[in-house]
Each structure stands twice: as structure tokens, then as C-alpha cells.
CSV table of C-alpha atoms in Angstrom, one decimal:
chain,number,residue,atom,x,y,z
H,1296,MET,CA,1.8,6.4,63.1
H,1297,SER,CA,3.2,9.7,64.3
H,1298,LEU,CA,2.3,13.1,62.8
H,1299,GLN,CA,5.7,13.5,61.2
H,1300,GLU,CA,5.6,10.0,59.6
H,1301,LEU,CA,2.1,10.8,58.2
H,1302,ASP,CA,3.5,14.1,56.7
H,1303,ARG,CA,6.4,12.3,55.2
H,1304,SER,CA,4.1,9.6,53.7
H,1305,ILE,CA,1.8,12.3,52.2
H,1306,ILE,CA,4.8,14.2,50.8
H,1307,HIS,CA,6.2,10.9,49.3
H,1308,GLU,CA,2.9,9.9,47.7
H,1309,GLY,CA,2.4,13.4,46.4
H,1310,GLY,CA,5.9,13.4,44.9
H,1311,SER,CA,5.3,10.1,43.3
H,1312,VAL,CA,2.0,11.2,41.7
H,1313,SER,CA,3.6,14.4,40.5
H,1314,ALA,CA,6.5,12.4,38.9
H,1315,LYS,CA,4.0,10.1,37.2
H,1316,THR,CA,2.0,13.1,36.0
H,1317,ASP,CA,5.1,14.8,34.6
H,1318,GLU,CA,6.2,11.6,32.9
H,1319,TYR,CA,2.7,11.2,31.3
H,1320,LEU,CA,2.7,14.7,30.1
H,1321,ARG,CA,6.2,14.3,28.7
H,1322,ARG,CA,5.2,11.2,26.8
H,1323,SER,CA,2.0,12.8,25.6
H,1324,GLY,CA,3.8,15.9,24.4
H,1325,ALA,CA,6.4,13.7,22.6
H,1326,ALA,CA,3.7,11.7,20.9
H,1327,ALA,CA,1.7,14.8,19.9
H,1328,GLY,CA,4.9,16.3,18.5
H,1329,SER,CA,5.7,13.2,16.5
H,1330,TRP,CA,2.2,13.1,15.2
H,1331,LEU,CA,2.2,16.7,14.1
H,1332,SER,CA,5.6,16.4,12.5
H,1333,ARG,CA,4.2,13.6,10.4
H,1334,TYR,CA,0.7,14.9,9.6
H,1335,GLY,CA,1.0,18.6,10.3
H,1336,LEU,CA,1.7,19.6,6.7
H,1337,LEU,CA,-1.2,17.5,5.4
H,1338,ILE,CA,-3.6,19.1,8.0
H,1339,ALA,CA,-2.3,22.6,7.0
H,1340,PHE,CA,-2.8,21.8,3.3
H,1341,LEU,CA,-6.4,20.7,3.9
H,1342,ALA,CA,-7.1,23.7,6.1
H,1343,LEU,CA,-5.7,26.0,3.4
H,1344,TRP,CA,-7.8,24.3,0.8
H,1345,GLN,CA,-10.9,24.8,2.9
H,1346,ALA,CA,-10.2,28.4,3.6
H,1347,ALA,CA,-9.3,29.2,-0.1
H,1348,SER,CA,-12.5,27.6,-1.4
H,1349,THR,CA,-14.7,29.2,1.2
H,1350,ALA,CA,-13.2,32.7,0.7
H,1351,GLY,CA,-13.3,32.4,-3.1
H,1352,TRP,CA,-9.5,32.5,-3.6
H,1353,ILE,CA,-10.0,29.5,-5.9
H,1354,ASN,CA,-13.1,28.6,-7.9
H,1355,PRO,CA,-15.3,26.5,-5.6
H,1356,ALA,CA,-17.0,25.0,-8.7
H,1357,VAL,CA,-13.7,23.4,-9.7
H,1358,PHE,CA,-12.2,23.0,-6.2
H,1359,PRO,CA,-15.0,22.6,-3.8
H,1360,SER,CA,-14.3,23.0,-0.1
H,1361,VAL,CA,-13.1,20.0,2.0
H,1362,ALA,CA,-16.4,20.2,3.9
H,1363,ALA,CA,-18.4,19.8,0.7
H,1364,ILE,CA,-16.3,16.9,-0.4
H,1365,LEU,CA,-16.7,15.2,3.0
H,1366,SER,CA,-20.4,15.8,2.9
H,1367,ALA,CA,-20.6,14.2,-0.6
H,1368,LEU,CA,-18.5,11.3,0.7
H,1369,TRP,CA,-20.8,10.7,3.7
H,1370,THR,CA,-23.9,10.9,1.5
H,1371,GLY,CA,-22.5,8.4,-1.0
H,1372,ILE,CA,-21.4,6.0,1.8
H,1373,SER,CA,-24.5,6.3,3.9
H,1374,GLY,CA,-26.7,5.8,0.8
H,1375,GLY,CA,-24.8,2.7,-0.2
H,1376,ALA,CA,-23.8,3.8,-3.7
H,1377,LEU,CA,-20.2,4.3,-3.0
H,1378,LEU,CA,-20.0,1.1,-0.9
H,1379,ASP,CA,-21.1,-0.9,-4.0
H,1380,ASP,CA,-18.4,0.8,-6.1
H,1381,ILE,CA,-15.7,0.2,-3.4
H,1382,ALA,CA,-16.7,-3.5,-3.2
H,1383,ILE,CA,-16.6,-4.0,-7.0
H,1384,SER,CA,-13.2,-2.1,-7.3
H,1385,LEU,CA,-11.7,-4.2,-4.5
H,1386,GLN,CA,-12.9,-7.4,-6.1
H,1387,ARG,CA,-11.3,-6.5,-9.4
H,1388,SER,CA,-8.0,-5.2,-8.0
H,1389,GLY,CA,-7.9,-8.0,-5.3
H,1390,THR,CA,-8.4,-10.8,-7.9
H,1391,ALA,CA,-5.7,-9.4,-10.1
H,1392,PHE,CA,-3.3,-8.8,-7.2
H,1393,VAL,CA,-3.7,-12.3,-5.8
H,1394,GLY,CA,-3.2,-13.8,-9.3
H,1395,ALA,CA,0.0,-11.8,-9.7
H,1396,VAL,CA,1.3,-13.0,-6.3
H,1397,VAL,CA,0.5,-16.6,-7.0
H,1398,LEU,CA,2.5,-16.5,-10.3
H,1399,ALA,CA,5.2,-13.9,-9.7
H,1400,ILE,CA,6.6,-15.1,-6.3
H,1401,PRO,CA,7.2,-18.8,-7.2
H,1402,LEU,CA,8.5,-17.9,-10.7
H,1403,GLY,CA,10.7,-15.2,-9.3
H,1404,LEU,CA,12.2,-17.6,-6.7
H,1405,LEU,CA,12.8,-20.1,-9.4
H,1406,MET,CA,14.4,-17.6,-11.8
H,1407,GLY,CA,16.6,-16.2,-9.1
H,1408,GLN,CA,18.0,-19.6,-8.3
H,1409,VAL,CA,18.2,-21.4,-11.6
H,1410,ARG,CA,20.3,-19.5,-14.1
H,1411,ALA,CA,19.2,-21.5,-17.1
H,1412,ILE,CA,15.5,-20.6,-16.5
H,1413,GLU,CA,16.4,-17.0,-16.0
H,1414,ASN,CA,18.4,-16.9,-19.3
H,1415,ALA,CA,15.5,-18.4,-21.2
H,1416,LEU,CA,12.8,-16.2,-19.8
H,1417,ASP,CA,14.6,-12.9,-19.3
H,1418,PRO,CA,14.4,-11.6,-22.9
H,1419,VAL,CA,10.6,-12.3,-23.0
H,1420,LEU,CA,10.3,-10.7,-19.6
H,1421,GLN,CA,12.2,-7.6,-20.6
H,1422,LEU,CA,10.1,-7.2,-23.8
H,1423,PHE,CA,6.8,-7.4,-22.0
H,1424,ARG,CA,7.9,-5.4,-19.1
H,1425,GLN,CA,8.7,-2.4,-21.3
H,1426,THR,CA,5.3,-2.5,-22.9
H,1427,SER,CA,2.7,-0.4,-21.1
H,1428,ALA,CA,-0.3,-2.3,-19.8
H,1429,LEU,CA,-2.5,0.6,-21.0
H,1430,ALA,CA,-1.1,0.3,-24.5
H,1431,LEU,CA,-2.1,-3.4,-24.4
H,1432,TYR,CA,-5.5,-2.8,-23.0
H,1433,PRO,CA,-7.2,-2.5,-26.4
H,1434,VAL,CA,-5.7,-5.9,-27.2
H,1435,PHE,CA,-7.1,-7.4,-24.0
H,1436,ILE,CA,-10.5,-5.9,-24.9
H,1437,LEU,CA,-10.4,-7.5,-28.3
H,1438,LEU,CA,-9.4,-10.9,-26.9
H,1439,LEU,CA,-11.6,-10.9,-23.7
H,1440,GLY,CA,-14.3,-8.3,-24.4
H,1441,LEU,CA,-15.4,-5.3,-22.3
H,1442,GLY,CA,-16.4,-7.5,-19.3
H,1443,GLU,CA,-14.6,-8.2,-16.1
H,1444,ALA,CA,-12.0,-10.4,-17.6
H,1445,SER,CA,-10.2,-7.7,-19.6
H,1446,LYS,CA,-10.3,-5.3,-16.6
H,1447,VAL,CA,-8.8,-7.9,-14.2
H,1448,PHE,CA,-6.3,-9.1,-16.7
H,1449,VAL,CA,-4.9,-5.6,-17.5
H,1450,ILE,CA,-4.4,-5.0,-13.7
H,1451,PHE,CA,-2.8,-8.4,-13.4
H,1452,TRP,CA,-0.5,-7.7,-16.2
H,1453,ALA,CA,0.7,-4.4,-14.7
H,1454,THR,CA,1.1,-5.8,-11.2
H,1455,LEU,CA,3.0,-9.0,-12.3
H,1456,PHE,CA,6.3,-7.4,-13.3
H,1457,PRO,CA,7.2,-5.3,-10.3
H,1458,LEU,CA,6.7,-8.2,-8.0
H,1459,LEU,CA,8.5,-10.7,-10.2
H,1460,LEU,CA,11.5,-8.4,-10.6
H,1461,SER,CA,11.7,-7.6,-6.9
H,1462,THR,CA,11.5,-11.4,-6.1
H,1463,ILE,CA,14.3,-12.2,-8.5
H,1464,SER,CA,16.4,-9.3,-7.1
H,1465,GLY,CA,15.8,-10.4,-3.6
H,1466,VAL,CA,17.0,-14.0,-4.3
H,1467,LYS,CA,20.1,-12.7,-6.0
H,1468,GLU,CA,21.0,-10.3,-3.1
H,1469,VAL,CA,21.1,-13.1,-0.5
H,1470,ASP,CA,24.6,-13.2,0.9
H,1471,SER,CA,26.5,-16.0,-0.9
H,1472,LYS,CA,28.6,-16.6,2.2
H,1473,LEU,CA,25.5,-17.6,4.2
H,1474,ILE,CA,24.6,-20.1,1.5
H,1475,GLU,CA,28.1,-21.5,1.4
H,1476,MET,CA,28.2,-21.8,5.2
H,1477,ALA,CA,24.9,-23.7,5.2
H,1478,ARG,CA,26.2,-26.1,2.7
H,1479,VAL,CA,29.4,-26.6,4.6
H,1480,TYR,CA,27.3,-27.7,7.6
H,1481,GLY,CA,25.6,-30.3,5.4
H,1482,ALA,CA,22.3,-28.5,4.7
H,1483,SER,CA,20.4,-29.9,1.7
H,1484,ARG,CA,19.4,-27.7,-1.3
H,1485,LEU,CA,15.8,-27.5,0.0
H,1486,THR,CA,17.0,-26.6,3.5
H,1487,VAL,CA,19.2,-23.9,2.2
H,1488,PHE,CA,16.3,-22.5,0.2
H,1489,ARG,CA,13.9,-22.7,3.1
H,1490,ARG,CA,16.2,-21.4,5.8
H,1491,VAL,CA,18.5,-19.0,4.0
H,1492,VAL,CA,17.3,-17.9,0.5
H,1493,LEU,CA,13.6,-17.4,1.2
H,1494,PRO,CA,14.0,-15.4,4.5
H,1495,GLY,CA,16.7,-13.3,2.8
H,1496,ALA,CA,14.5,-12.5,-0.1
H,1497,VAL,CA,11.4,-11.7,1.9
H,1498,PRO,CA,12.2,-7.9,2.4
H,1499,SER,CA,12.6,-7.5,-1.4
H,1500,ILE,CA,9.4,-9.4,-2.0
H,1501,PHE,CA,7.5,-7.1,0.3
H,1502,VAL,CA,8.9,-4.1,-1.6
H,1503,GLY,CA,7.5,-5.7,-4.8
H,1504,LEU,CA,4.2,-6.3,-3.1
H,1505,ARG,CA,3.9,-2.7,-2.1
H,1506,LEU,CA,4.8,-1.5,-5.7
H,1507,SER,CA,2.3,-4.0,-7.1
H,1508,ALA,CA,-0.5,-2.9,-4.8
H,1509,THR,CA,0.0,0.7,-5.8
H,1510,THR,CA,0.1,-0.3,-9.5
H,1511,ALA,CA,-3.1,-2.3,-9.1
H,1512,LEU,CA,-5.0,0.8,-7.9
H,1513,LEU,CA,-3.6,3.0,-10.7
H,1514,LEU,CA,-4.6,0.5,-13.4
H,1515,LEU,CA,-7.9,-0.1,-11.7
H,1516,ILE,CA,-8.8,3.6,-12.3
H,1517,ALA,CA,-7.8,3.4,-15.9
H,1518,SER,CA,-9.6,0.1,-16.6
H,1519,GLU,CA,-12.9,1.3,-14.9
H,1520,MET,CA,-12.9,4.5,-17.0
H,1521,ILE,CA,-13.3,2.5,-20.1
H,1522,GLY,CA,-16.4,0.3,-20.6
H,1523,ALA,CA,-17.4,0.1,-16.9
H,1524,ASN,CA,-20.6,1.0,-15.2
H,1525,LYS,CA,-19.6,0.4,-11.6
H,1526,GLY,CA,-16.5,1.0,-9.6
H,1527,ILE,CA,-14.6,3.9,-8.1
H,1528,GLY,CA,-12.8,4.8,-11.4
H,1529,PHE,CA,-16.2,4.8,-13.1
H,1530,GLN,CA,-17.6,7.0,-10.4
H,1531,VAL,CA,-14.8,9.6,-10.9
H,1532,MET,CA,-15.5,9.9,-14.6
H,1533,ASN,CA,-19.3,9.8,-14.2
H,1534,ALA,CA,-19.2,12.5,-11.5
H,1535,GLN,CA,-17.0,14.6,-13.8
H,1536,TYR,CA,-19.3,14.2,-16.8
H,1537,ASN,CA,-22.3,15.2,-14.6
H,1538,PHE,CA,-20.4,18.0,-13.0
H,1539,GLN,CA,-20.8,16.5,-9.5
H,1540,ILE,CA,-17.4,17.8,-8.5
H,1541,PRO,CA,-17.6,17.1,-4.8
H,1542,LEU,CA,-18.5,13.5,-5.5
H,1543,MET,CA,-15.6,13.3,-8.0
H,1544,PHE,CA,-13.2,14.4,-5.3
H,1545,ALA,CA,-14.8,12.1,-2.8
H,1546,ALA,CA,-14.1,9.1,-5.1
H,1547,ILE,CA,-10.5,10.3,-5.5
H,1548,PHE,CA,-10.1,10.5,-1.7
H,1549,ILE,CA,-11.5,6.9,-1.4
H,1550,LEU,CA,-8.8,5.7,-3.9
H,1551,ALA,CA,-6.1,7.5,-1.9
H,1552,GLY,CA,-7.5,6.0,1.3
H,1553,LEU,CA,-7.5,2.5,-0.2
H,1554,GLY,CA,-3.9,2.9,-1.3
H,1555,LEU,CA,-2.8,4.1,2.2
H,1556,VAL,CA,-4.6,1.2,3.9
H,1557,SER,CA,-3.1,-1.4,1.5
H,1558,ASN,CA,0.4,0.1,2.0
H,1559,TYR,CA,0.1,0.2,5.8
H,1560,ALA,CA,-1.2,-3.4,5.9
H,1561,LEU,CA,1.8,-4.6,3.9
H,1562,VAL,CA,4.2,-2.6,6.0
H,1563,PHE,CA,2.7,-4.1,9.2
H,1564,ALA,CA,2.9,-7.6,7.7
H,1565,GLN,CA,6.6,-6.9,6.8
H,1566,ARG,CA,7.4,-5.7,10.3
H,1567,ARG,CA,5.9,-8.9,11.7
H,1568,LEU,CA,7.7,-11.2,9.4
H,1569,CYS,CA,11.0,-9.4,9.0
H,1570,ARG,CA,11.8,-8.1,12.5
H,1571,TRP,CA,15.5,-7.8,11.5
H,1572,SER,CA,14.6,-5.5,8.6
H,1573,ASP,CA,13.6,-1.8,8.6
H,1574,ALA,CA,10.1,-1.7,7.0
H,1575,SER,CA,9.4,2.0,7.8
H,1576,ASN,CA,10.2,3.2,4.3
């Protein structure tokens, strides 16, 4: 190889490496910008909270610093106490949520397709839907006692209706022209349901699942604040009674984290199952 050819080769390789480096930096900058645009305000809020509490702009006894909250969170998790509370809370809310899914989705699919069943059940559904689950909690306690059954049932009751109504709405919103086309091509009623109605209703079902998951955590807090001696909701009240404010906020942060994890998990599942649907909202 001549000296000129060697120089051209070095220049070409150097230019290629430089182009790859520029492309990597461009993508990294775009990713960082996207991340900051999404989480920058939250980070700024936490930083302001930390500074305000440390500088005494707000009462640190009422609003402890973020560092103190994270320290209490680490102490509770490493000691195992908060892990037990998390496990118990997840068991309660998970049992109620699964029970609501098992009942609401099949019933919603049936009511959405069979007008007679919907007409028969809709008045009862509307009556119970307008009644707050927390208002009925004393009734559940009288019937089921202060044990696990009443706590699970009040969460189940509250999570049932958002999922049921979303499922019914999803079935009704399926394009009737698609159903007619499937029938014209000789599809049976079961095939139409399996290939047209059910896939068309899945996005609405996932909306109901996300609403129900959020409702399950909200009712979990309320149910554990009454007659419970374990759980994240109990830990919030117990820490407040004992003026362990950093631990109280740590338990609140755990509840927020559980809600975010459950929502992202359902969004991920929706994106996998409904590639034609926008699941980003």
C-alpha cells in the first residue's frame, strides 16, 4: 500500500469514527432531553422540597427533607418492617383486583352483547355504582367483621364497577360494519366474538384495568386505616399518631410507587396486546 493510500484510509476511518461519535452524541442528547422534559419538573420539585426543608422555609417537623424521608424508607425496608407491610397490602389489593377482573370482564362482555341482560342488570348496576364503597364499608364490617374479608371486599366492590363499565363500553364501541362484514363472510357468532368483538374491546378493557388498579390502591389505604394492624395504610396512620413524620411520608412514597409500577405494567401489557392502539396515555 502506498503512502497516499494509507493516508486516505486513515482519513476515511477517522471520518467514520467521527460520524459515529456525532450520531451517538446526538442520540444521547435527544434521549437526555426527552427524559428531562418528562421528569425535569418532578426533579425540580423534589430539589426545592429538600432545599426548603433544610433552609427552614417550611417546618421540617411537618415537611421533613427528602433526604430524611429516603433515610426512613431505607431503614424500614432494610429492617424488613416495611417489606412485611408491602407484602400484606399487595395481597389484599391483589386478591380484590383479581376477583374484580374475573367477574367484571366476562359480565361486561356479556352485557355489552346481550341487550336483554343489560336491560335487566343496568338499574341495579347504576344504583350500586353511585353508592360510595367507603359509605358501605361499615356494612361490610358488620357482615364480615374487621378481618381480612371486609378489607378485601370493600376494595373488590370499588374496583368492580370501573372495569365493568369500561368493558361494556368497549364492546358497544366496536365498529358494527366490521361485525356485519364478518357475518357476510359466514363467520359464526362465536367467531365474530373471538375475532372482532373481543379484540376491539381490549383497549377499553385496559383503560378499565388501569382505573381499577388505581382505585384498588386508594381503597386499600382507607381500609387499612380502620381496624388493621399491618399494611402500608396502617403504617401511614401509625406513623402519624407516633409523630414519625419521615416514616409517614416514606409509606406515602411507597404507595405512589406501587401505583406507578402497576400503571406502567398495564401500559406495557396493552402495548404488547394492542399494537394498533396508542397506549401512551
